[in-house]
N, CA, C and O atoms as a DFTB+ gen file, in Angstrom:
328 C
 N C O
     1  1       0.833      -1.207      -0.014
     2  2       0.028      -0.005      -0.074
     3  2       0.868       1.245       0.035
     4  3       1.543       1.466       1.041
     5  1       0.826       2.105      -1.053
     6  2       1.600       3.343      -1.021
     7  2       1.214       4.348      -0.113
     8  3       1.907       5.363      -0.038
     9  1       0.134       4.208       0.642
    10  2      -0.406       5.141       1.582
    11  2      -0.262       4.909       3.009
    12  3      -0.696       5.715       3.832
    13  1       0.378       3.757       3.352
    14  2       0.525       3.462       4.786
    15  2       1.756       2.404       4.953
    16  3       2.263       1.819       3.996
    17  1       2.125       2.260       6.187
    18  2       3.133       1.246       6.634
    19  2       2.595       0.467       7.794
    20  3       1.720       0.907       8.540
    21  1       3.189      -0.782       7.919
    22  2       2.718      -1.574       8.976
    23  2       3.962      -2.017       9.773
    24  3       4.912      -2.543       9.194
    25  1       3.953      -1.797      11.139
    26  2       4.971      -2.258      12.014
    27  2       4.437      -3.570      12.447
    28  3       3.314      -3.699      12.935
    29  1       5.309      -4.584      12.248
    30  2       4.919      -6.066      12.428
    31  2       5.848      -6.808      13.361
    32  3       6.955      -6.334      13.616
    33  1       5.440      -7.962      13.884
    34  2       6.186      -8.787      14.711
    35  2       6.485     -10.116      13.895
    36  3       5.542     -10.726      13.389
    37  1       7.701     -10.539      13.773
    38  2       8.055     -11.682      12.988
    39  2       9.294     -11.448      12.232
    40  3       9.816     -10.339      12.111
    41  1       9.765     -12.600      11.702
    42  2      11.095     -12.518      10.975
    43  2      10.889     -11.935       9.610
    44  3      11.907     -11.562       9.026
    45  1       9.709     -11.794       8.995
    46  2       9.400     -11.215       7.731
    47  2       7.862     -10.956       7.716
    48  3       7.075     -11.489       8.499
    49  1       7.524     -10.066       6.720
    50  2       6.129      -9.619       6.657
    51  2       5.183     -10.750       6.307
    52  3       4.108     -10.847       6.900
    53  1       5.565     -11.660       5.310
    54  2       4.666     -12.655       4.960
    55  2       4.373     -13.689       6.087
    56  3       3.278     -14.250       6.093
    57  1       5.263     -13.954       6.998
    58  2       4.924     -14.927       7.979
    59  2       4.759     -14.255       9.412
    60  3       4.888     -14.924      10.437
    61  1       4.482     -12.960       9.426
    62  2       4.265     -12.205      10.701
    63  2       3.168     -12.682      11.493
    64  3       2.312     -13.416      10.997
    65  1       3.136     -12.317      12.682
    66  2       1.922     -12.511      13.568
    67  2       0.992     -11.296      13.476
    68  3       1.212     -10.272      14.123
    69  1       0.006     -11.433      12.698
    70  2      -0.857     -10.283      12.309
    71  2      -1.546      -9.681      13.462
    72  3      -2.027      -8.556      13.325
    73  1      -1.648     -10.299      14.575
    74  2      -2.388      -9.915      15.717
    75  2      -1.576      -8.737      16.399
    76  3      -2.116      -8.000      17.224
    77  1      -0.356      -8.606      16.046
    78  2       0.576      -7.441      16.579
    79  2       0.675      -6.369      15.518
    80  3       1.378      -5.395      15.787
    81  1       0.077      -6.418      14.376
    82  2       0.273      -5.269      13.444
    83  2      -0.209      -4.061      13.927
    84  3      -1.224      -3.961      14.617
    85  1       0.655      -2.944      13.503
    86  2       0.335      -1.578      13.767
    87  2       0.319      -0.912      12.469
    88  3       1.382      -0.673      11.896
    89  1      -0.845      -0.585      11.945
    90  2      -0.920       0.095      10.612
    91  2      -0.943       1.728      10.880
    92  3      -1.694       2.248      11.705
    93  1      -0.062       2.412      10.105
    94  2       0.001       3.708      10.220
    95  2      -0.190       4.316       8.867
    96  3       0.580       3.999       7.960
    97  1      -1.159       5.165       8.669
    98  2      -1.423       5.862       7.343
    99  2      -0.454       7.085       7.250
   100  3      -0.125       7.798       8.197
   101  1      -0.053       7.207       5.954
   102  2       0.830       8.463       5.682
   103  2      -0.093       9.638       5.673
   104  3      -1.287       9.491       5.412
   105  1       0.449      10.840       5.960
   106  2      -0.320      12.020       5.673
   107  2      -1.021      12.098       4.353
   108  3      -0.507      11.579       3.363
   109  1      -2.231      12.752       4.287
   110  2      -2.843      12.859       2.916
   111  2      -1.975      13.653       1.920
   112  3      -1.458      14.744       2.161
   113  1      -1.887      12.981       0.800
   114  2      -1.083      13.682      -0.199
   115  2       0.405      13.197      -0.294
   116  3       1.189      13.629      -1.140
   117  1       0.734      12.219       0.696
   118  2       2.080      11.617       0.755
   119  2       1.957      10.156       0.421
   120  3       1.063       9.431       0.857
   121  1       2.934       9.775      -0.396
   122  2       2.972       8.189      -0.846
   123  2       4.411       7.737      -0.808
   124  3       5.311       8.576      -0.811
   125  1       4.644       6.540      -0.774
   126  2       5.906       5.925      -0.978
   127  2       6.357       6.075      -2.294
   128  3       5.566       5.846      -3.209
   129  1       7.674       6.475      -2.569
   130  2       8.234       6.486      -3.817
   131  2       9.172       5.294      -3.917
   132  3       8.838       4.164      -3.561
   133  1      10.407       5.614      -4.437
   134  2      11.372       4.543      -4.599
   135  2      11.808       3.955      -3.370
   136  3      12.148       4.676      -2.432
   137  1      11.831       2.533      -3.284
   138  2      12.315       1.933      -2.079
   139  2      13.517       1.080      -2.577
   140  3      13.358       0.122      -3.333
   141  1      14.708       1.476      -2.116
   142  2      15.970       0.702      -2.620
   143  2      16.665       0.093      -1.375
   144  3      17.322       0.796      -0.607
   145  1      16.512      -1.115      -1.222
   146  2      16.934      -1.771       0.022
   147  2      17.958      -3.031      -0.561
   148  3      17.780      -3.577      -1.649
   149  1      18.894      -3.320       0.249
   150  2      19.726      -4.541      -0.071
   151  2      18.957      -5.821      -0.505
   152  3      17.904      -6.160       0.035
   153  1      19.486      -6.434      -1.406
   154  2      18.743      -7.703      -1.790
   155  2      17.377      -7.525      -2.501
   156  3      16.588      -8.450      -2.694
   157  1      17.177      -6.183      -2.887
   158  2      15.909      -5.885      -3.414
   159  2      14.664      -6.164      -2.447
   160  3      13.531      -6.431      -2.849
   161  1      15.017      -6.070      -1.233
   162  2      14.020      -6.237      -0.172
   163  2      12.890      -5.195      -0.352
   164  3      13.128      -4.148      -0.954
   165  1      11.639      -5.465       0.168
   166  2      10.553      -4.594       0.124
   167  2      10.103      -4.225       1.614
   168  3       9.084      -3.575       1.843
   169  1      10.936      -4.689       2.573
   170  2      10.573      -4.554       3.907
   171  2      11.951      -4.274       4.710
   172  3      13.027      -4.658       4.253
   173  1      11.850      -3.629       5.851
   174  2      12.911      -3.492       6.690
   175  2      12.642      -4.185       7.970
   176  3      11.693      -3.766       8.632
   177  1      13.402      -5.279       8.462
   178  2      13.177      -6.013       9.507
   179  2      14.329      -5.772      10.527
   180  3      15.506      -6.026      10.273
   181  1      13.857      -5.231      11.765
   182  2      14.890      -4.883      12.800
   183  2      15.031      -6.127      13.824
   184  3      14.056      -6.790      14.180
   185  1      16.143      -6.331      14.189
   186  2      16.512      -7.401      15.104
   187  2      15.834      -7.112      16.567
   188  3      15.861      -6.011      17.116
   189  1      15.281      -8.177      17.052
   190  2      14.748      -8.120      18.394
   191  2      15.995      -7.870      19.432
   192  3      16.961      -8.632      19.394
   193  1      15.950      -6.908      20.250
   194  2      16.878      -6.532      21.253
   195  2      18.078      -5.653      20.616
   196  3      18.645      -4.812      21.314
   197  1      18.408      -5.851      19.410
   198  2      19.438      -5.017      18.943
   199  2      19.071      -3.929      18.023
   200  3      19.793      -2.942      17.882
   201  1      17.913      -4.099      17.367
   202  2      17.576      -3.099      16.409
   203  2      18.315      -3.056      15.037
   204  3      18.013      -2.255      14.153
   205  1      19.238      -3.918      14.938
   206  2      20.102      -4.152      13.733
   207  2      19.201      -4.557      12.608
   208  3      18.117      -5.103      12.815
   209  1      19.715      -4.253      11.274
   210  2      18.918      -4.772      10.145
   211  2      20.013      -5.103       9.037
   212  3      21.096      -4.525       8.942
   213  1      19.521      -6.199       8.159
   214  2      20.337      -6.481       7.087
   215  2      19.722      -5.756       5.920
   216  3      20.319      -5.803       4.845
   217  1      18.610      -5.103       6.017
   218  2      17.864      -4.446       4.996
   219  2      18.218      -2.873       4.961
   220  3      17.407      -2.024       5.332
   221  1      19.279      -2.619       4.563
   222  2      19.776      -1.199       4.598
   223  2      19.519      -0.625       3.139
   224  3      19.504      -1.344       2.140
   225  1      19.327       0.702       3.128
   226  2      19.091       1.403       1.908
   227  2      18.329       2.654       2.153
   228  3      18.534       3.326       3.164
   229  1      17.425       2.993       1.223
   230  2      16.704       4.316       1.271
   231  2      15.116       3.998       0.933
   232  3      14.779       3.066       0.203
   233  1      14.281       4.820       1.508
   234  2      12.875       4.908       1.246
   235  2      12.574       6.203       0.986
   236  3      12.980       7.080       1.748
   237  1      11.794       6.514      -0.166
   238  2      11.348       7.846      -0.552
   239  2      10.027       8.116      -0.291
   240  3       9.182       7.260      -0.553
   241  1       9.707       9.218       0.204
   242  2       8.366       9.711       0.487
   243  2       8.151      10.856      -0.543
   244  3       8.988      11.747      -0.694
   245  1       7.054      10.794      -1.204
   246  2       6.704      11.800      -2.223
   247  2       5.429      12.532      -1.932
   248  3       4.423      11.914      -1.583
   249  1       5.447      13.869      -2.071
   250  2       4.290      14.804      -1.732
   251  2       3.438      14.979      -3.122
   252  3       3.992      15.017      -4.221
   253  1       2.186      15.068      -2.957
   254  2       1.429      15.333      -4.154
   255  2       1.754      16.775      -4.752
   256  3       1.466      17.082      -5.908
   257  1       2.368      17.611      -3.865
   258  2       2.890      18.976      -4.284
   259  2       4.054      18.955      -4.940
   260  3       4.530      20.008      -5.363
   261  1       4.661      17.794      -5.114
   262  2       5.869      17.838      -5.966
   263  2       7.270      17.535      -5.071
   264  3       8.322      17.212      -5.623
   265  1       7.152      17.662      -3.844
   266  2       8.253      17.461      -2.877
   267  2       8.461      16.100      -2.659
   268  3       7.594      15.256      -2.886
   269  1       9.781      15.804      -2.148
   270  2      10.156      14.460      -1.732
   271  2      11.125      14.492      -0.608
   272  3      11.804      15.493      -0.379
   273  1      11.199      13.319       0.147
   274  2      12.266      13.224       1.214
   275  2      12.772      11.799       1.041
   276  3      12.080      10.914       0.538
   277  1      13.920      11.635       1.450
   278  2      14.562      10.271       1.437
   279  2      15.091       9.927       2.807
   280  3      15.873      10.655       3.418
   281  1      14.640       8.821       3.241
   282  2      14.974       8.228       4.525
   283  2      15.983       7.146       4.205
   284  3      15.790       6.309       3.324
   285  1      17.148       7.204       5.016
   286  2      18.174       6.323       4.813
   287  2      18.129       5.437       6.111
   288  3      18.015       5.953       7.223
   289  1      18.222       4.102       5.925
   290  2      18.282       3.111       7.051
   291  2      19.640       2.398       6.925
   292  3      20.020       1.891       5.869
   293  1      20.335       2.391       8.049
   294  2      21.735       1.816       8.145
   295  2      21.698       0.437       8.955
   296  3      20.720       0.074       9.608
   297  1      22.803      -0.230       8.838
   298  2      22.864      -1.430       9.504
   299  2      22.502      -1.572      11.045
   300  3      21.957      -2.543      11.569
   301  1      22.905      -0.442      11.637
   302  2      22.613      -0.239      13.100
   303  2      21.013      -0.029      13.387
   304  3      20.536       0.010      14.521
   305  1      20.325       0.090      12.274
   306  2      18.844       0.239      12.570
   307  2      18.505       1.659      12.660
   308  3      17.372       1.958      13.035
   309  1      19.363       2.583      12.356
   310  2      19.046       4.038      12.435
   311  2      18.558       4.457      11.157
   312  3      19.156       4.186      10.116
   313  1      17.311       5.219      11.208
   314  2      16.670       5.691      10.040
   315  2      16.816       7.249      10.212
   316  3      16.456       7.853      11.223
   317  1      17.373       7.811       9.128
   318  2      17.628       9.384       9.139
   319  2      17.153       9.850       7.825
   320  3      17.188       9.118       6.836
   321  1      16.685      11.122       7.800
   322  2      16.409      11.913       6.572
   323  2      17.822      12.270       6.004
   324  3      18.773      12.628       6.698
   325  1      17.826      12.126       4.674
   326  2      19.055      12.450       3.987
   327  2      19.033      13.940       3.575
   328  3      19.990      14.428       2.973
């Protein structure tokens, strides 16, 4: 869904425990753009207790007004706007 994201419990989205899903809608007029993660992943999975991830890369958010922002996720699990 280009208009929301889901925080989930599990080793990946497909096999997650859906009873723990937390769905968050993006603000009106904002959608996901390019998602460029290692291994062509479509999700970022953070390690329990460490927060580390093997799914590093960038996620773009695009505004209907033409602006955009890129969020970079590093191996330590830190997400920062570029």
